[in-house]
Short mmCIF file of C-alpha atoms in Angstrom, two decimals:
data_model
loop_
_atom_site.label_atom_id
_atom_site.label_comp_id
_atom_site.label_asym_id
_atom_site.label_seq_id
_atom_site.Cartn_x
_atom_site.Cartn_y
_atom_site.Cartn_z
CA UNK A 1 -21.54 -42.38 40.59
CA UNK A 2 -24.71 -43.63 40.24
CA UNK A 3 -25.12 -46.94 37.43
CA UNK A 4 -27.94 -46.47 35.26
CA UNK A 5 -30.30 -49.32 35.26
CA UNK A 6 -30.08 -51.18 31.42
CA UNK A 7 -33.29 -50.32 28.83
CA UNK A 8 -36.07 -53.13 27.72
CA UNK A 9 -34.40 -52.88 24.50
CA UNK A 10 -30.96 -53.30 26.02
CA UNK A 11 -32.22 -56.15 28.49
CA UNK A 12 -34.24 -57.60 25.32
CA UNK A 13 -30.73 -58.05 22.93
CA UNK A 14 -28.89 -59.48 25.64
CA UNK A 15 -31.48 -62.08 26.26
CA UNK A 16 -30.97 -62.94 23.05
CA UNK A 17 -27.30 -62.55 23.13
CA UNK A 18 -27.39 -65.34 25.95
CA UNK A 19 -29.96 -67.80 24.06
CA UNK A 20 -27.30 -67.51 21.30
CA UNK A 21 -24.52 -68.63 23.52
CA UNK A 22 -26.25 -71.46 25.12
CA UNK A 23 -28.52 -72.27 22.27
CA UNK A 24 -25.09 -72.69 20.18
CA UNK A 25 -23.57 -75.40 22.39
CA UNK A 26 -26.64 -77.59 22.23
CA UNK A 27 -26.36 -77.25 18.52
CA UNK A 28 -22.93 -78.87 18.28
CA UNK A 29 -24.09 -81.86 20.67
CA UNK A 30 -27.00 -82.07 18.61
CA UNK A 31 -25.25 -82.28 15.16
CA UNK A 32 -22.45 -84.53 16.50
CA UNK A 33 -25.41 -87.10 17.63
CA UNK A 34 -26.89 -86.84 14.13
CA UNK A 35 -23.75 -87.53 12.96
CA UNK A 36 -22.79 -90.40 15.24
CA UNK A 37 -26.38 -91.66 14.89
CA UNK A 38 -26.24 -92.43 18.51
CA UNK A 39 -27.12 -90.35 21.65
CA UNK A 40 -24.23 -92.11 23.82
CA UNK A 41 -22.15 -89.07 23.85
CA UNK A 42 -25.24 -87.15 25.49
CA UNK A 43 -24.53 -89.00 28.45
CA UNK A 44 -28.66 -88.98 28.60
CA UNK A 45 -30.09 -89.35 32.55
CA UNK A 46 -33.63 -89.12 34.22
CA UNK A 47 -33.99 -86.38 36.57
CA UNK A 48 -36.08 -86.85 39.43
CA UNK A 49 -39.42 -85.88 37.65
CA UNK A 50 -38.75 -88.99 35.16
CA UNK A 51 -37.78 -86.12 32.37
CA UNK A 52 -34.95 -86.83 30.30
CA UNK A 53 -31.25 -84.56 31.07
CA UNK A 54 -28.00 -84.42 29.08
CA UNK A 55 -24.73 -83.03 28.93
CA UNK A 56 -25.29 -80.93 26.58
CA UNK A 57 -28.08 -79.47 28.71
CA UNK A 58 -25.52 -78.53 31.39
CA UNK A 59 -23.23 -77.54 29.08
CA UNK A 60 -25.19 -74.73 27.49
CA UNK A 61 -27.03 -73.77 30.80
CA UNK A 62 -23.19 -73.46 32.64
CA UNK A 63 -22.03 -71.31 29.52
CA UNK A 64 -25.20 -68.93 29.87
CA UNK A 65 -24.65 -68.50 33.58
CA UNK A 66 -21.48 -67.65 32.78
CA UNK A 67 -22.51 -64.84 30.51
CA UNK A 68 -25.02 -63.41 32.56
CA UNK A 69 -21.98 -63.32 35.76
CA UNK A 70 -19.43 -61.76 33.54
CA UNK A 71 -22.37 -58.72 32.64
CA UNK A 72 -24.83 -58.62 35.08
CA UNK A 73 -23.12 -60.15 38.50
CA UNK A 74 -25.85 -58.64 40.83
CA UNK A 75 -28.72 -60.51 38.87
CA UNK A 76 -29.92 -63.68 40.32
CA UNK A 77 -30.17 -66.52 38.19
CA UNK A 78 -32.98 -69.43 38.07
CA UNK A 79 -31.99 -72.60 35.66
CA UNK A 80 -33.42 -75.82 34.90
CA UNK A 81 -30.57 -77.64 35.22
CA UNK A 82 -28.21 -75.83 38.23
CA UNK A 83 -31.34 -74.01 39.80
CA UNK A 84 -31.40 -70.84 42.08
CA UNK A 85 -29.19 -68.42 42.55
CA UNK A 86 -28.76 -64.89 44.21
CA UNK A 87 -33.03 -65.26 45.07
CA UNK A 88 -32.61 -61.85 46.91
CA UNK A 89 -32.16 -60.60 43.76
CA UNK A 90 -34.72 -57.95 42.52
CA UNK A 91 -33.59 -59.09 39.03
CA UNK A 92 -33.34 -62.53 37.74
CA UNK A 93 -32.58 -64.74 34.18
CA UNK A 94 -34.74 -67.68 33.82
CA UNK A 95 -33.21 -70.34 32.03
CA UNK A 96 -34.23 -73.26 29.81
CA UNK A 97 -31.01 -74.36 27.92
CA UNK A 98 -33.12 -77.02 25.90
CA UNK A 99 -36.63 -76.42 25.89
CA UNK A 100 -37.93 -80.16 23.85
CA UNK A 101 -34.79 -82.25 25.22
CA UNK A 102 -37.08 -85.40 24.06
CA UNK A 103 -36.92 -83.75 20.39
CA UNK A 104 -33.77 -83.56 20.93
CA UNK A 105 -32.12 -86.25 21.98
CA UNK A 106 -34.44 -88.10 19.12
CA UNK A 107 -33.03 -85.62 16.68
CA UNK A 108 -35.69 -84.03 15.56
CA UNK A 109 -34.90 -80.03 15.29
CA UNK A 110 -38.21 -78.53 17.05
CA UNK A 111 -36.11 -77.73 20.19
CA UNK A 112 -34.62 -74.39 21.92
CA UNK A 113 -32.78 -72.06 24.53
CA UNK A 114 -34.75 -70.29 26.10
CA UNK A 115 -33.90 -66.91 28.10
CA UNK A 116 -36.05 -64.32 30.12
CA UNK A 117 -35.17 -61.76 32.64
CA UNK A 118 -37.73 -60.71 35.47
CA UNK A 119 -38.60 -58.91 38.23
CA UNK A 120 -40.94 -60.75 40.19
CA UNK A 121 -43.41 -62.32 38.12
CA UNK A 122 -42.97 -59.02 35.73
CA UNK A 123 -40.91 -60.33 32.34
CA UNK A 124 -38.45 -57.70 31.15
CA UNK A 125 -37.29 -59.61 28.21
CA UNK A 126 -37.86 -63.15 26.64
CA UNK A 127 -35.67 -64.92 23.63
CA UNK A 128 -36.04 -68.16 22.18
CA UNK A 129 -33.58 -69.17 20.02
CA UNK A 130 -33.98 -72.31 17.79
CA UNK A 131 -30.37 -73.26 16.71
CA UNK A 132 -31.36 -76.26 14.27
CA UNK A 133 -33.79 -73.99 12.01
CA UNK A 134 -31.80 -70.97 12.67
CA UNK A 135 -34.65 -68.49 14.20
CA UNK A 136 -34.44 -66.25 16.67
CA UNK A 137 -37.79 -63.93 18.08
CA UNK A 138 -37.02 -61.79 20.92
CA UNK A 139 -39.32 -59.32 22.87
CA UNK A 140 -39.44 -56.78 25.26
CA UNK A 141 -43.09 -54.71 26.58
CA UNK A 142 -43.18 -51.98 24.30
CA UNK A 143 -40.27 -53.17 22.50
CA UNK A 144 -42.18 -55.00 19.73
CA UNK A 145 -41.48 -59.16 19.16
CA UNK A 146 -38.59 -59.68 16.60
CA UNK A 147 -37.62 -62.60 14.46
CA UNK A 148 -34.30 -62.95 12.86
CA UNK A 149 -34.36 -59.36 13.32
CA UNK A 150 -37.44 -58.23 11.52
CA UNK A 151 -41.08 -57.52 13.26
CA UNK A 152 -43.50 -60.55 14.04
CA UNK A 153 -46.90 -60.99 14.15
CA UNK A 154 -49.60 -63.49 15.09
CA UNK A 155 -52.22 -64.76 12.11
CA UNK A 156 -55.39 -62.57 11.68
CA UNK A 157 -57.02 -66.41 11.09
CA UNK A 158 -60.68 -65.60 13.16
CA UNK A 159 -62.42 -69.04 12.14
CA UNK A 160 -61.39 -71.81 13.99
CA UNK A 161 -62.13 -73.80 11.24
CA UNK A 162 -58.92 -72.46 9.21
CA UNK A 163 -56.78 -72.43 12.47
CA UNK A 164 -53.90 -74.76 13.11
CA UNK A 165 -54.07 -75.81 16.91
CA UNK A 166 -50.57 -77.45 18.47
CA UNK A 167 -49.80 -79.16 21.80
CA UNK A 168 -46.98 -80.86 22.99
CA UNK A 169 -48.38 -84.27 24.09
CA UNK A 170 -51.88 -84.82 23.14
CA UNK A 171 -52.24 -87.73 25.56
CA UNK A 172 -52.31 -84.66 28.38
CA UNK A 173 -50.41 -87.23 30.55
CA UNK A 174 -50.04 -84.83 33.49
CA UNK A 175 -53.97 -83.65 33.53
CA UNK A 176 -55.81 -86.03 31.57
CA UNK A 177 -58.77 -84.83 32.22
CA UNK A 178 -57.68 -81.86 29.82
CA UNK A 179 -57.30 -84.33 26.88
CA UNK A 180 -60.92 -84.49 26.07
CA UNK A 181 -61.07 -80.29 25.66
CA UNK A 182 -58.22 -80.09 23.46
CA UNK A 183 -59.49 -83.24 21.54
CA UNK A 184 -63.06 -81.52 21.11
CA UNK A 185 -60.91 -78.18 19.84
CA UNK A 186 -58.80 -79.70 17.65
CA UNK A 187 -61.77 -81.70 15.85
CA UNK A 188 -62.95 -77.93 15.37
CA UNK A 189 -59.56 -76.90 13.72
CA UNK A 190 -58.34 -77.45 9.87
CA UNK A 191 -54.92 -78.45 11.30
CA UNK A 192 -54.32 -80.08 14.76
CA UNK A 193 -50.55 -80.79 15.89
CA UNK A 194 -48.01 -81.91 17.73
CA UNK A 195 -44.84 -79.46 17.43
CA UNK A 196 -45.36 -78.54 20.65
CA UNK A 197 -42.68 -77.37 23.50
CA UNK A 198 -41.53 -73.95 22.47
CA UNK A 199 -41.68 -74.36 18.87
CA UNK A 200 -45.52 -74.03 19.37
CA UNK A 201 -44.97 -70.85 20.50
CA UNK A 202 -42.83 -69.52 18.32
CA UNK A 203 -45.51 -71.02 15.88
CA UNK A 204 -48.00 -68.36 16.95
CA UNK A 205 -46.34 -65.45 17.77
CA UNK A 206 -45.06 -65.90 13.74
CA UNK A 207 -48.36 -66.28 12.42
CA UNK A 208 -48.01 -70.09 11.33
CA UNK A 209 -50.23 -71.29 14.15
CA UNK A 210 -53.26 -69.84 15.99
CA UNK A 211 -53.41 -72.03 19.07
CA UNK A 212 -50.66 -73.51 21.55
CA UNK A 213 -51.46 -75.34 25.11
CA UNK A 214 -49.77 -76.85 27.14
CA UNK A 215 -51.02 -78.90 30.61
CA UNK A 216 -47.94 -77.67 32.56
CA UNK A 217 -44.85 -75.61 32.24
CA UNK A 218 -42.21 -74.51 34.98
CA UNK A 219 -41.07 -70.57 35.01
CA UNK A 220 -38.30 -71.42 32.62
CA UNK A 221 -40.88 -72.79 29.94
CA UNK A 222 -43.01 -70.10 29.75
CA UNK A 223 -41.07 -66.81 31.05
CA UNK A 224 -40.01 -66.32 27.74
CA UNK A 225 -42.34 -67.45 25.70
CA UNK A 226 -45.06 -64.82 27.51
CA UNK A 227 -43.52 -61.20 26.43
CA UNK A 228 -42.92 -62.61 22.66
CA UNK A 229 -46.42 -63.99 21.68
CA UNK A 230 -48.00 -60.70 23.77
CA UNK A 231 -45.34 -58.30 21.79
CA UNK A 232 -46.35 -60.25 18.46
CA UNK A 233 -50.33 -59.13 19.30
CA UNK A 234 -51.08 -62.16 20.61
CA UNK A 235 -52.71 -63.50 23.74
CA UNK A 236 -50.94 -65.73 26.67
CA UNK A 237 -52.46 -67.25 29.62
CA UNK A 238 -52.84 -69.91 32.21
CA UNK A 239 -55.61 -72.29 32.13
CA UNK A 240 -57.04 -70.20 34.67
CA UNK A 241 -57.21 -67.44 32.20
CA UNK A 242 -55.16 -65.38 34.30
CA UNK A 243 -52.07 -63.33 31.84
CA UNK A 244 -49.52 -64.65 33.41
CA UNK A 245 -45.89 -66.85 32.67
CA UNK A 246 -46.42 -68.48 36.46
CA UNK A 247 -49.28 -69.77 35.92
CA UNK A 248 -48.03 -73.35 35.88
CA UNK A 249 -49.72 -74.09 32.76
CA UNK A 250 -50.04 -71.89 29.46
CA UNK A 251 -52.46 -71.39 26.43
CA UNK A 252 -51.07 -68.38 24.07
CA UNK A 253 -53.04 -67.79 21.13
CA UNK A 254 -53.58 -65.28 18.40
CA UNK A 255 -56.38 -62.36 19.10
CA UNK A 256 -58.80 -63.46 17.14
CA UNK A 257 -59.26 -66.11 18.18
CA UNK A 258 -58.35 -65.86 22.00
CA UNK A 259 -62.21 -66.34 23.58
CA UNK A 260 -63.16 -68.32 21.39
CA UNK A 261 -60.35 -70.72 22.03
CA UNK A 262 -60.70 -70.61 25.94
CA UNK A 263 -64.00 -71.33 25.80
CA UNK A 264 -63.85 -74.48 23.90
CA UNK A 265 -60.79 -75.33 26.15
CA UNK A 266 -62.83 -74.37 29.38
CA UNK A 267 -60.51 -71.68 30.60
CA UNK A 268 -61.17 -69.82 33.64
CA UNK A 269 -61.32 -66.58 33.73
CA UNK A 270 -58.94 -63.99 36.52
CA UNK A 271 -56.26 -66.02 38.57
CA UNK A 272 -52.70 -67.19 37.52
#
C-alpha cells in the first residue's frame, strides 16, 4: 500500500500545530519569570556564538521534536538548540523554539516559535507563533498566509515617507558597514524601529510594517518567516536580492515598496 505524501495545507496546519506545542512551553517559563521577577529559573547560558540559551529553549525545542517523531518519523529534523537530524532526509522541520530569546529573557513579549518544513532550500510550510500576544500566521505556496485563522496581507503603503521600517539591532553589530544604509532608510521613513527578530516579520506580512532587515539569520530564523510574508503578497530576500530563506541574511518587505527599499538599502540583485 502505497502512503500518500501529506498536502501544503496539511503540512501548513501541522506546522502550526508544532509552533503551538513548543511555543506553549516557552510561554509558561516566560510568565513564571515575570512572575518571579527573576530569570534564575531560566537557567540562562551563552552558547558558543556569545548568544544567550535557556531551559526553556530546550524545553520547547525537545517537545516539538517530539511531535514531529510521533507524526512524521521519516522527516529529518534541524533545531537551534539539539541540531541535525535524519540529514538524508528529503524532508525536514526547521526549528527556532524562541526566536528573540534576548526579549525574552528581559520579558518583553516580542518573541516566538518558529516552525518550517522543507525540501531542500524549497519551504513547504512556515508558522510563527507568538504565545505572549496570542498570534499565530501560518503559510503554505498557494495556500494563502493566515493569522489567527483569518487571511493576511501586507500594507499597500507605496511612499516611503508613510512606511514604518524595523530591524532588530540598529547598531548592525555583525556587518556594520550595513548600519549606515539602514540609517539613511530609516531617516526616509515616518516610523523607524526596533521590534525586530520575528515580530518584524510578522509586522509586515500583517500590514503594520512595510520594511524588516536583518544583517544575518540562520535557516531556522528565516525558513519560516519566507513562505508567510510571500503568501501575505509581500516580498522576501537576501541582501543579495536573491528570494531565498538561505540566504544568510533577509530583507522582506511589502510590494510596493520592495525596489524602492533595496535600492536605498543597496541590495544586490540574483544570488542567495
Amino acid at each position: 500500500m502505497t502512503t500518500r505524501a501529506p498536502s501544503t495545507e496539511s503540512l501548513m496546519h501541522a506546522a502550526a500545530e508544532v509552533a503551538r506545542v513548543a511555543g506553549d512551553i516557552a510561554l509558561r517559563y516566560f510568565r513564571g519569570t515575570l512572575a518571579a521577577r527573576s530569570t534564575a529559573a531560566l537557567r540562562l547560558e551563552s552558547k558558543g556564538d556569545g548568544s544567550p540559551v535557556t531551559v526553556a529553549d530546550r524545553e520547547a525545542e525537545q517537545a516539538a521534536r517530539a511531535w514531529i517523531e510521533r507524526r512524521f518519523p521519516r522527516d529529518g529534523i534541524l533545531g537551534e538548540e539539539f541540531g541535525l537530524e535524519r540529514g538524508d532526509a528529503r524532508r525536514r522541520w526547521i526549528l527556532d523554539p524562541i526566536d528573540g530569546t534576548k526579549s525574552f529573557i528581559r520579558g518583553a513579549p516580542l518573541w516566538g516559535t518558529l516552525v518550517a518544513i522543507a525540501e531542500g532550500e524549497t519551504v513547504l510550510a512556515g508558522a510563527a507563533y507568538f504565545p505572549p500576544v496570542d498570534e499565530l500566521v501560518c503559510a503554505a505556496p498557494g495556500e494563502g498566509a493566515w493569522w489567527n485563522d483569518a487571511p493576511c496581507r501586507v500594507s499597500s503603503v507605496s511612499a516611503l515617507s508613510e512606511a514604518t521600517v524595523l530591524t532588530t539591532d540598529q547598531r548592525f553589530p555583525d556587518r556594520p558597514e550595513r548600519r549606515a544604509a539602514f540609517q539613511a532608510l530609516a531617516a526616509r521613513a515616518a516610523v523607524a524601529r526596533t521590534w525586530g527578530d520575528c515580530y518584524g516579520y510578522l509586522l509586515v506580512a500583517t500590514g503594520r510594517a512595510e520594511a524588516m532587515v536583518d544583517d544575518i539569520v540562520s535557516p531556522w530564523d528565516a525558513a519560516a518567516l519566507e513562505p508567510i510574508v510571500t503568501e501575505a503578497g509581500g516580498v522576501f530576500t537576501s541582501w543579495r536580492g536573491g528570494a531565498t530563506a538561505f540566504g544568510g541574511d533577509a530583507v522582506a518587505t511589502n510590494a510596493a515598496l520592495a525596489e524602492e527599499v533595496r535600492v536605498a538599502l543597496g541590495v544586490g540583485s540574483g544570488g542567495t
